[in-house]
Structures are given as C-alpha cells and as structure tokens.
Amino acid sequence: MFDPMNSIAQWLTDLLSGWGLSSGLVIFILTLLGVVVVATFVLVLDIFLVWVERKVVARFQDRLGPNRLGPFGLIQPLADVIKLLIKEDITPSGADRVVYNLAPIMALATVLLLWAVIPFAPTMLGADISVGVLYIVAIGAIGTLGLIMAGWASNNKYALLGALRTVAMTVSYEVPMVVSLLLPVILARSMSLQEIVNRQSIWYIVAAPIAALIFLISAIAELGRAPFDLAEAESEIVAGFHIEYSGMKFGLFYAGELLHAVTMGALFATFFLGGWKGPFVEQVPILGVVYLLAKAMFLYWVIMWVKYSLPRVRIDHMLDFNWKLLTPLALVMVMATALLDKLLIGLAIPAGSLAYTFWMLVMNIFIGWATLSLLRTHARVERMRVGEPKPVARPELSGVKPTGITKV
Amino acid sequence: MIPLSWYLIFAAALFSIGLYGVLARKNAIAILMGIELMLNAINVNLIAFWRYRTPEMLGGQVFAVIVFAVAAAEVAVGLALFISLYRRRNTIAADEIDLMKW
Amino acid sequence: MTALQIIFILVAAMTLGAGMLVVTARNLIHSALWLVTALFGVAIMFVLLEAGFLAVVQVMVYIGAIAILIIFGIMLTRKIASDSGPRFTENWGWALFIAVVLFGGLTWLLASWSGFQAEPAPLSERFDSLRQLGVALVSPDGYVLAFELASVLLLAALIGALVIAWDRK
C-alpha cells in the first residue's frame, strides 16, 4: 500500500527513538509535527482561496477578474498579502488593546482548530476523538466569542451593533446546525467523524437530503456570508464588527472567513458526501486527500454561487426563517429518522443497505413535500391578508380606488 | 499519576474564589459570574470522584450533566431578571436594589 | 513529576489565576473574558479526568452559550458613564475571611478521609463511557427521570426568561 504519511511517521519514530529519546517525547514531537503540517497545508490553501474567490466572483459577474499578475492572476494573492502587511496598523483611541489584538487571532484560530478532526484519508487523521461532532459545534461556539471581542474592543457603536447582530444570528443558527448534524450521527451510530465516513457506503446525502440542505443553509448563516451577511452589510453598517481593523488584522478576518467557508465545505463533504471515499482509495490512501479537497472545493463553489446570486435577507426575516422553519423542520427530521431507523432495524433491514437508504429517502421526500405544501398554504393566507383593501380615510381626495389583488 | 487530593484541593480553591466573588462584588452580573465559578468547581469535584471511585457506574457523569443543564437555566433566568430590573431601576448594583416596591 | 502532573499544575494555576482575576477585575467585560479562560481551564481538567464528552459539552454550553449570554447582559446593562463607584462592597474583608476559612476547612476535612490520596484505577480497554452515559441517561432503571426533569426545567426557564424580559411597550 502506498501510504507515504504513515511511512514517514514510522521512519521518524525509529530515528528519534534511535537517538535515545523516551517514547513519550517522541510521540509529543511527532504530534507537534503533525499539527505544523496540517496548519501549514490549511493556511497555504487559504492563500490560494483568495485567488479562487476573486476569479469566481468575476465570472459570476460576467467579467474576467485579476489576470495581470502572473499567469491567470495567480500571483495576485501574494500582492494582496504584501499590501496588507505594509498598511498602517491603526488602533482606535479608547480601544481595549489586548482584546482588540486578540480578536482576529481568535477568529482565525477557531477555524484552524476545526481541521484537527476532519479525516483526510483512511489512515490520516488529526485526532480521532469519539465526540468529533460535538467538538465541531463547540469550536463554532468559541468563534462567536471572537466576534463579540472584535465588536466591543473597537470602541465604535457601529462595530458593537454589527457584532451584536452577528452574534444573535450565529447563536440562533447553531441550533438547526447541531440538530441536522444529529442525522448523520443517527445513521452512522457514532459521533466520531472517521466512523461516519467509514459507514458511508452510500453517501448520506441520499439518505438525508433535507438534513444536508438544513446544514448547508445554517453553515452559510454561520459563516456570515450572503444572503446572511448583515454583519458586513456595506450599505447598512459599513463593515460591521471589523470596521476599525486595518492592514493584516483585517487580513486575518478576511482569510478566516474564506477558510471557514472551505472548512464548512469539507465538513459537509465529510458528513454527507462520503469524505475521502472514492475509487481506489483503499489501495492508495493519499487519494483520499484529493477526493476530500475536490468535494470541499465543489461545496465552496456552491457557497459562492449562493453568495453572488441572492440579495441580502433582513434580520427579522432571517431570525423568523430560523426559528419558524429551520428548527422545527430539523426537529421533525430527527424524530422521523429515529423512528424510521428503529422500524427498519426491527424489520431486519441492516443500516447502510440500499433498502434502508431508499426508505429514508422516501421519508425525506414525503416530509419535504409536506413542508412545501404547508409553506404554500401559509403564503397564500399571507398574500390574501396583505392584499385586502385597506380603509382609506378620505378616498375622494386620494384619487386612488383601493383594490385587492386577484385571489390565487 | 495524579492523586485525588490534587483535584479536590483545586475544586475547593475554585469554590472559595467563587464564594468570594459572590459575597464581595456589587454588580449583580459579577455575582452571577462568581456563581458560575462555584458550579464549575462542583462539576470538577463530581467528575473527580466519579473517575477515582466508581468509574464503571455513570452516575457521577449524569449528575454533572444535570448540573450543566441547571446552570444554563439559572443563568438564562437570572440575566432576564437583571435586564428587566435594569429597565425599571436603571441600576444593577446589588446594594441599590433594596426595596420591594415603592 | 510525570508529564500529566506538570500539565495539571499548569492548568490549575491558569484556572485559579483566571478565577481570581474574574472576581477582582476593574472592567466587567475583562472579568467576563477571564471567566471564559477559567471555564476553558475546567474543560481541560475534564479531559485530564478522561471525561471527554463533558469537556466538549463544557466548552459548548458554558463558553458558547452562558459566557456569551453574560457578555450580552453586561453590554445591555451598562451605564452610559463608565462603571462608577467601588466594585467591592464594604464587607469585602469578611468575605475574604469566609472564603479562606471555607477553603481551609474543606481541605482539612477531606485530608482526614481515608481515600484522599487515592490513585486512579486504570480503565479497561473496552469501556466506552460515551455509550454507557447515553444508556444511563435514557434507560428506565437509569436516570431517565432526572433527564426528563432537566428538560422540563429548561423549558420552564426558556418560557420564564421570555416572559420576564418581554418589553411591554
């Protein structure tokens, strides 16, 4: 089996033990090296993402994007980094220095921490903890703390307002994200991400499409990207919680946001698209990395597609959408999936088989159709209520006859 | 290996620090933070006893999980009370909120 | 001094230091951020005690929800002029005395208990505490009653907090 990472790790272990170091120290050094490798890989990917973002947004907007620096504009991110590094580093007066400097570090660090549990290949994993799913939720929760710190430490009322709005949105959208993540856990009977990927002989997006959709929508809201980007609504509150950040600190926020988007893509791929699974991955484990990255970049492209196609959602509409549609739908899905799972196991249909997946898909389609018809009814009632002729005080002066819309 | 006494002394110290915070601070939210420290010390105590005395019976961990739930409920209601109080009396110092109704 | 003991001492020092800064910081938001540090230290303690699930739940519930709620509460109840007046009550000397006496009393009481210096028994390899915890929480001869009561309590707290903080304008 062609497994370069593990052979290198084995060779290093033998080398360090040969030098007389105790086994504990050897394990510590190897773990440290692993951390450095993963962090470097992810951060280099992040620089590449700046280029991807600008090219793709350009194409969505029917233009070319940066193409002057290097072939196809590939040197552009380097120019961006240099520009950010040589900018003046302004700290607003009255700002709380320690918290002000700590906030962008926390914003990027919490995204890097997520990569510790994502399985790259059958044998390549940062840390195979048994509560991987909960770890991801917990790290997402710490991320919101970074936002509050940024908003408050800037000593700027717009920053504080933007931060409070962002945190309200982020904390609200954590609920359907966590509940929809329960569905792959139920289907795989384990919270460890490696186990979830191992059990996906048929990808979970077939067995739980509604959960995948809810996770995608909540992930886009968690990222703070459009259409949920009221945090950075340039026309409303001028860049929200990172108004007062300039130079590389803003660069950290920006890079953190892009990296978070790819991380959510990688998580979606792990939970619903089979992670590192693909042809020939048992023989050549390093192909797992390629498959995972391909799926993650595809999801990143979908997230960008949504961003550059949809208008911004108002904050009360956004919270309504969360609490009145996504959360009840996610809870109903958990109950229905758990019940159907017990029923199918009782009928001796093993988990992960084709029949099991088929019945799960049928149940999902049924619940999706029921939700859509409920929404249609609600929309019709709403339209009739809004379109009713409203009383006008003196109709003879307004010159307009109140009319209602035609009934649907 | 870490003897049990280290964990118990650590939990007792954290509890005492939280107790000092509750008794000596004026701001009601600072008192709430002292209560949170005390609850965390209790949790550490429970889990230390679980691990060292009865690791195969999960009662200790269940107790700690229930304490989590109760602490979350208490903070939510407490902060709702503080915000409502601040709207009426425009103060949040514990020694200025000393009349029932006037 | 094994590595685990060194880690314990460092984490305990960080947590206790952060705890003391929580109760003595001048700026209330700094106090809240030191509380986050203390909670994180307690989460690391849970990992040392091999209760990984509780460590992650601690980060998720305490830091991700309670600490953020406390920070929101602080921001919503600040006076326009910055924090005025002393931050300690007049009787803070007595409070210090009580805290020290309590700590001394607890330590002395526990030291006279036979199991005080116990070492941990190693867990067997096949022991899956996560699965056992799940079974214990929902099995009828486990702790399902406590579990259901905790859910009712959380529902009551949810409704109660909404009703109390409703802005009747």
Coordinates of N, CA and C in Angstrom, one line a residue, chain B residues 1-10 12-27 29-30 32-34 36-37 39-41 43-45 47-53 55-62 64-77 79-84 86-87 90-92 95-96, chain C residues 2 4-5 8-9 12 15-16 19-20 22-25 28 31-32 35 38-39 42 45-46 48-51 54 57-58 62 66 69-70 73-74 76-79 86-89 92 95-96 98-99 102-103 106-107 110 113 115-121 123 127 129 132-133 136-137 143 146-147 150 153-154 157 161 164-167:
Chain B
M1 N 1.1 9.5 38.3 CA -0.4 9.6 38.3 C -0.8 10.8 39.3
I2 N -1.9 11.3 39.0 CA -2.3 12.5 39.8 C -3.2 12.0 41.0
P3 N -2.8 12.2 42.2 CA -3.7 11.7 43.3 C -5.0 12.5 43.4
L4 N -6.0 11.9 44.0 CA -7.3 12.5 44.0 C -7.2 13.9 44.8
S5 N -6.3 13.9 45.8 CA -6.3 15.1 46.6 C -6.0 16.4 45.8
W6 N -5.2 16.3 44.7 CA -4.9 17.5 43.9 C -6.2 18.0 43.3
Y7 N -7.1 17.1 42.8 CA -8.3 17.6 42.2 C -9.2 18.2 43.2
L8 N -9.3 17.6 44.4 CA -10.2 18.1 45.4 C -9.8 19.4 45.9
I9 N -8.4 19.6 46.1 CA -8.0 20.9 46.6 C -8.2 22.0 45.5
F10 N -8.0 21.6 44.3 CA -8.2 22.6 43.2 C -9.7 23.0 43.2
A12 N -11.8 22.9 45.7 CA -12.1 23.7 46.9 C -11.6 25.1 46.7
A13 N -10.5 25.3 46.1 CA -9.9 26.6 45.9 C -10.8 27.4 44.9
L14 N -11.2 26.8 43.8 CA -12.1 27.5 42.8 C -13.4 27.8 43.5
F15 N -13.9 26.9 44.3 CA -15.2 27.2 45.0 C -15.0 28.4 45.9
S16 N -13.9 28.5 46.7 CA -13.7 29.6 47.6 C -13.6 30.9 46.8
I17 N -12.9 30.9 45.7 CA -12.8 32.1 44.9 C -14.1 32.5 44.4
G18 N -15.0 31.6 43.9 CA -16.3 31.9 43.5 C -17.1 32.5 44.7
L19 N -17.0 31.9 45.9 CA -17.7 32.4 47.0 C -17.3 33.8 47.3
Y20 N -16.0 34.1 47.3 CA -15.6 35.5 47.5 C -16.2 36.4 46.5
G21 N -16.3 36.0 45.2 CA -16.9 36.8 44.2 C -18.3 37.1 44.5
V22 N -19.1 36.1 45.0 CA -20.5 36.3 45.3 C -20.7 37.2 46.4
L23 N -19.8 37.1 47.5 CA -20.1 37.9 48.7 C -19.5 39.3 48.6
A24 N -18.5 39.5 47.8 CA -17.8 40.8 47.8 C -18.1 41.7 46.7
R25 N -18.8 41.3 45.6 CA -18.9 42.2 44.5 C -20.3 42.9 44.5
K26 N -20.3 44.1 44.0 CA -21.6 44.8 44.0 C -22.4 44.6 42.8
N27 N -21.8 44.5 41.6 CA -22.5 44.3 40.4 C -23.2 43.0 40.3
I29 N -24.2 41.1 37.9 CA -23.7 40.2 36.9 C -22.3 39.6 37.4
A30 N -21.6 40.4 38.2 CA -20.3 39.8 38.7 C -20.6 38.8 39.7
L32 N -23.2 36.8 39.5 CA -23.6 35.7 38.7 C -22.3 34.9 38.2
M33 N -21.3 35.7 37.9 CA -20.0 35.0 37.4 C -19.4 34.2 38.6
G34 N -19.5 34.8 39.8 CA -19.0 34.0 40.9 C -19.7 32.7 41.1
E36 N -21.1 31.0 38.7 CA -20.7 30.1 37.7 C -19.4 29.4 38.1
L37 N -18.5 30.2 38.7 CA -17.2 29.5 39.1 C -17.5 28.4 40.2
L39 N -20.2 26.7 40.5 CA -20.8 25.5 39.8 C -19.7 24.7 39.1
N40 N -18.8 25.4 38.5 CA -17.7 24.6 37.8 C -16.9 23.8 38.7
A41 N -16.6 24.4 39.9 CA -15.8 23.7 40.9 C -16.6 22.4 41.3
N43 N -18.6 20.8 39.5 CA -18.5 19.8 38.5 C -17.2 19.0 38.5
V44 N -16.1 19.8 38.7 CA -14.8 19.1 38.7 C -14.8 18.1 39.9
N45 N -15.3 18.5 41.0 CA -15.4 17.6 42.2 C -16.1 16.3 41.8
I47 N -16.8 15.0 38.9 CA -16.1 14.1 37.9 C -14.9 13.5 38.5
A48 N -14.2 14.2 39.4 CA -13.0 13.6 40.0 C -13.4 12.4 40.9
F49 N -14.5 12.5 41.6 CA -15.0 11.4 42.4 C -15.5 10.3 41.5
W50 N -16.1 10.6 40.4 CA -16.6 9.6 39.5 C -15.4 8.8 39.0
R51 N -14.3 9.5 38.6 CA -13.2 8.8 37.9 C -12.5 7.9 38.9
Y52 N -12.3 8.4 40.2 CA -11.4 7.8 41.1 C -12.2 6.7 41.9
R53 N -13.5 6.8 42.1 CA -14.2 5.9 43.0 C -15.0 4.9 42.2
P55 N -15.6 4.4 38.4 CA -15.6 4.7 37.0 C -16.5 3.9 36.2
E56 N -17.0 2.8 36.7 CA -17.9 2.0 35.8 C -19.3 2.3 36.0
M57 N -19.7 3.0 37.0 CA -21.1 3.5 37.2 C -21.1 4.9 36.7
L58 N -22.1 5.2 35.8 CA -22.0 6.5 35.2 C -22.8 7.6 36.0
G59 N -23.2 7.3 37.2 CA -24.0 8.3 38.0 C -23.3 9.6 38.1
G60 N -22.0 9.6 38.3 CA -21.3 10.8 38.5 C -21.4 11.7 37.3
Q61 N -21.2 11.1 36.1 CA -21.3 11.9 34.9 C -22.7 12.4 34.7
V62 N -23.7 11.6 35.0 CA -25.1 12.0 34.8 C -25.3 13.2 35.7
A64 N -23.2 15.4 36.8 CA -22.5 16.6 36.2 C -23.3 17.2 35.0
V65 N -23.9 16.3 34.2 CA -24.7 16.8 33.0 C -25.9 17.5 33.5
I66 N -26.6 17.0 34.6 CA -27.7 17.7 35.1 C -27.3 19.1 35.7
V67 N -26.1 19.1 36.3 CA -25.7 20.4 36.8 C -25.5 21.4 35.7
F68 N -24.9 20.9 34.5 CA -24.8 21.8 33.4 C -26.2 22.4 33.0
A69 N -27.2 21.5 32.9 CA -28.5 22.0 32.5 C -29.1 23.0 33.5
V70 N -28.9 22.7 34.8 CA -29.4 23.6 35.8 C -28.7 25.0 35.7
A71 N -27.4 24.9 35.5 CA -26.6 26.2 35.5 C -27.1 27.0 34.3
A72 N -27.3 26.4 33.1 CA -27.7 27.1 32.0 C -29.0 27.7 32.2
A73 N -30.0 27.0 32.8 CA -31.3 27.5 33.0 C -31.2 28.7 34.0
E74 N -30.4 28.6 35.0 CA -30.3 29.6 36.0 C -29.7 30.9 35.4
V75 N -28.7 30.8 34.6 CA -28.1 32.0 34.0 C -29.1 32.7 33.1
A76 N -29.9 31.9 32.4 CA -30.8 32.5 31.4 C -31.9 33.3 32.2
V77 N -32.4 32.7 33.2 CA -33.5 33.4 34.0 C -32.9 34.5 34.8
L79 N -30.2 36.4 34.0 CA -30.0 37.6 33.2 C -31.3 38.2 32.7
A80 N -32.3 37.4 32.5 CA -33.6 38.1 32.1 C -34.1 39.0 33.2
L81 N -33.9 38.5 34.5 CA -34.3 39.3 35.6 C -33.5 40.5 35.7
F82 N -32.1 40.4 35.5 CA -31.3 41.6 35.6 C -31.7 42.6 34.6
I83 N -31.9 42.2 33.3 CA -32.2 43.1 32.3 C -33.5 43.8 32.6
S84 N -34.5 43.0 33.0 CA -35.8 43.6 33.4 C -35.7 44.6 34.5
Y86 N -32.9 46.3 35.3 CA -32.2 47.5 34.8 C -33.1 48.4 34.1
R87 N -34.1 47.8 33.4 CA -35.0 48.7 32.7 C -35.8 49.6 33.7
N90 N -32.8 51.2 36.5 CA -31.7 51.9 35.9 C -30.4 51.7 36.7
T91 N -30.3 50.6 37.5 CA -29.1 50.3 38.2 C -29.0 48.8 38.3
I92 N -27.8 48.3 38.5 CA -27.6 46.9 38.6 C -26.7 46.5 39.8
D95 N -26.5 46.4 46.0 CA -26.9 47.1 47.2 C -27.8 48.2 47.0
E96 N -28.1 48.6 45.7 CA -29.0 49.7 45.4 C -30.4 49.1 45.2
Chain C
T2 N 5.5 13.4 36.5 CA 5.2 12.9 35.2 C 4.7 14.1 34.4
L4 N 1.9 14.3 32.9 CA 0.5 14.6 33.3 C 0.4 15.5 34.5
Q5 N 1.3 15.3 35.5 CA 1.3 16.2 36.7 C 1.7 17.6 36.3
F8 N -1.2 19.2 34.8 CA -2.3 19.5 35.8 C -1.9 20.8 36.5
I9 N -0.6 20.9 36.9 CA -0.3 22.1 37.7 C -0.4 23.3 36.9
A12 N -4.1 24.1 36.4 CA -4.8 24.5 37.7 C -4.3 25.9 38.0
T15 N -6.3 28.3 35.7 CA -7.7 28.4 36.1 C -7.9 29.2 37.4
L16 N -7.1 28.9 38.4 CA -7.2 29.7 39.6 C -6.8 31.1 39.4
G19 N -9.6 32.7 37.7 CA -10.7 32.9 38.7 C -10.5 34.1 39.6
M20 N -9.3 34.3 40.1 CA -9.1 35.4 40.9 C -9.2 36.7 40.1
V22 N -11.3 37.1 37.7 CA -12.7 37.3 37.5 C -13.3 38.2 38.6
V23 N -12.9 37.8 39.8 CA -13.6 38.5 40.9 C -12.9 39.8 41.3
T24 N -11.8 40.1 40.7 CA -11.2 41.4 41.1 C -10.9 42.3 39.9
A25 N -11.3 42.0 38.7 CA -11.0 42.9 37.6 C -11.9 44.1 37.7
L28 N -15.8 45.2 33.7 CA -16.6 44.0 33.8 C -16.4 43.0 32.6
S31 N -13.6 40.9 33.1 CA -14.0 39.9 34.1 C -14.6 38.7 33.3
A32 N -15.5 39.1 32.4 CA -16.2 38.0 31.6 C -15.2 37.2 30.8
L35 N -13.4 34.9 32.9 CA -14.3 33.8 33.1 C -14.2 32.7 32.0
A38 N -11.2 30.8 32.6 CA -11.4 29.8 33.7 C -12.2 28.6 33.3
L39 N -13.3 28.9 32.5 CA -14.1 27.8 32.0 C -13.3 26.9 31.1
V42 N -11.2 24.6 33.1 CA -12.0 23.5 33.7 C -12.3 22.4 32.6
M45 N -9.4 20.3 32.5 CA -9.4 19.4 33.6 C -10.3 18.2 33.4
F46 N -11.4 18.4 32.7 CA -12.3 17.3 32.4 C -11.6 16.3 31.4
L48 N -8.4 15.8 31.4 CA -7.4 15.0 32.2 C -8.1 13.9 33.0
L49 N -9.4 14.2 33.3 CA -10.1 13.2 34.1 C -10.8 12.1 33.2
E50 N -10.4 12.1 31.9 CA -11.0 11.2 30.9 C -12.5 11.2 30.8
A51 N -13.0 12.4 30.9 CA -14.5 12.6 30.7 C -14.5 13.5 29.5
L54 N -17.8 15.4 28.5 CA -18.1 16.5 29.4 C -17.3 17.7 29.1
V57 N -18.9 19.3 26.1 CA -20.2 19.9 26.5 C -19.9 21.2 27.3
Q58 N -18.8 21.2 28.1 CA -18.5 22.3 28.9 C -18.2 23.5 28.0
Y62 N -21.0 26.2 28.4 CA -20.6 27.3 29.2 C -20.0 28.4 28.4
I66 N -23.4 30.3 27.8 CA -23.5 31.0 29.1 C -22.6 32.3 29.1
L69 N -23.9 34.8 26.8 CA -25.1 35.4 27.4 C -24.7 36.5 28.5
I70 N -23.7 36.1 29.3 CA -23.3 37.0 30.3 C -22.7 38.3 29.7
G73 N -25.5 40.4 28.6 CA -26.1 41.0 29.7 C -25.3 42.2 30.2
I74 N -24.0 42.1 30.2 CA -23.1 43.2 30.6 C -23.3 44.4 29.6
L76 N -25.8 45.1 27.8 CA -27.1 45.7 27.8 C -27.4 46.5 29.1
T77 N -26.6 46.3 30.1 CA -26.9 46.9 31.4 C -25.8 47.9 31.8
R78 N -25.0 48.4 30.9 CA -24.0 49.3 31.2 C -24.6 50.7 31.4
K79 N -24.1 51.4 32.3 CA -24.5 52.8 32.4 C -23.7 53.6 31.3
P86 N -17.1 52.0 43.8 CA -16.2 50.9 44.1 C -16.9 49.6 43.6
R87 N -16.0 48.7 43.3 CA -16.6 47.4 42.8 C -16.8 46.4 43.9
F88 N -16.2 46.7 45.1 CA -16.4 45.7 46.2 C -17.4 46.3 47.2
T89 N -18.1 45.5 47.9 CA -19.0 46.0 49.0 C -18.1 46.4 50.2
W92 N -16.0 43.5 52.3 CA -15.2 42.5 51.5 C -14.2 41.8 52.4
A95 N -15.8 38.8 53.6 CA -16.0 37.8 52.5 C -14.7 37.1 52.3
L96 N -13.6 37.8 52.3 CA -12.3 37.1 52.2 C -12.0 36.1 53.3
I98 N -14.2 34.6 55.1 CA -15.1 33.4 55.0 C -14.6 32.5 53.9
A99 N -14.1 33.1 52.8 CA -13.7 32.2 51.7 C -12.4 31.4 52.1
L102 N -13.4 28.7 54.6 CA -14.1 27.6 53.9 C -13.1 26.7 53.2
F103 N -12.1 27.3 52.5 CA -11.1 26.6 51.8 C -10.3 25.7 52.8
L106 N -12.5 22.9 54.2 CA -12.7 21.8 53.2 C -11.5 20.9 53.1
T107 N -10.3 21.6 53.0 CA -9.1 20.8 52.8 C -8.8 19.9 54.0
L110 N -11.3 17.0 54.2 CA -11.0 15.9 53.2 C -9.7 15.2 53.5
W113 N -9.9 12.1 55.5 CA -10.7 11.0 54.9 C -9.7 10.0 54.3
G115 N -9.7 8.0 51.8 CA -9.4 7.9 50.4 C -8.8 9.1 49.7
F116 N -8.3 10.0 50.5 CA -7.8 11.3 50.0 C -6.7 11.1 49.0
Q117 N -5.7 10.3 49.3 CA -4.6 10.2 48.4 C -4.7 9.1 47.4
A118 N -5.9 8.7 47.0 CA -6.1 7.6 46.1 C -5.5 7.8 44.8
E119 N -5.1 6.8 44.1 CA -4.6 6.8 42.8 C -5.7 6.3 41.9
P120 N -5.8 6.8 40.6 CA -6.9 6.3 39.8 C -6.6 4.9 39.3
A121 N -7.7 4.1 39.3 CA -7.6 2.7 38.8 C -7.7 2.9 37.3
L123 N -8.8 2.4 33.6 CA -10.0 1.9 32.9 C -9.7 0.8 32.0
F127 N -14.0 -0.2 27.8 CA -15.0 0.6 28.5 C -15.3 1.8 27.6
S129 N -17.2 4.9 27.7 CA -18.0 5.7 28.7 C -19.1 6.5 28.0
Q132 N -22.1 4.2 27.5 CA -22.7 4.0 28.8 C -23.4 5.2 29.3
L133 N -22.9 6.4 29.1 CA -23.6 7.6 29.5 C -24.9 7.7 28.8
A136 N -27.3 5.3 30.3 CA -27.7 5.6 31.6 C -28.7 6.8 31.6
L137 N -28.5 7.7 30.7 CA -29.4 8.8 30.7 C -30.8 8.5 30.3
Y143 N -31.2 6.9 34.7 CA -31.5 8.2 35.2 C -32.5 9.0 34.3
A146 N -34.4 11.9 36.0 CA -33.6 13.2 36.1 C -33.5 13.9 34.8
F147 N -33.3 13.1 33.7 CA -33.1 13.6 32.4 C -34.4 14.4 31.9
A150 N -34.8 17.5 33.9 CA -34.0 18.6 33.4 C -34.5 19.2 32.2
L153 N -37.3 21.5 33.2 CA -36.7 22.7 33.8 C -36.2 23.7 32.8
L154 N -35.5 23.1 31.7 CA -35.0 24.0 30.7 C -36.2 24.7 29.9
A157 N -37.5 27.4 32.1 CA -36.5 28.5 32.1 C -36.7 29.3 30.8
A161 N -37.8 33.1 31.1 CA -36.9 34.2 30.7 C -37.6 35.1 29.6
I164 N -40.2 37.3 31.4 CA -39.6 38.3 32.3 C -39.1 39.4 31.4
A165 N -38.4 39.1 30.4 CA -37.6 40.1 29.6 C -38.4 40.7 28.5
W166 N -39.7 40.4 28.4 CA -40.5 40.9 27.4 C -40.7 42.4 27.6
D167 N -40.6 43.1 26.5 CA -40.6 44.6 26.6 C -42.0 45.1 26.3

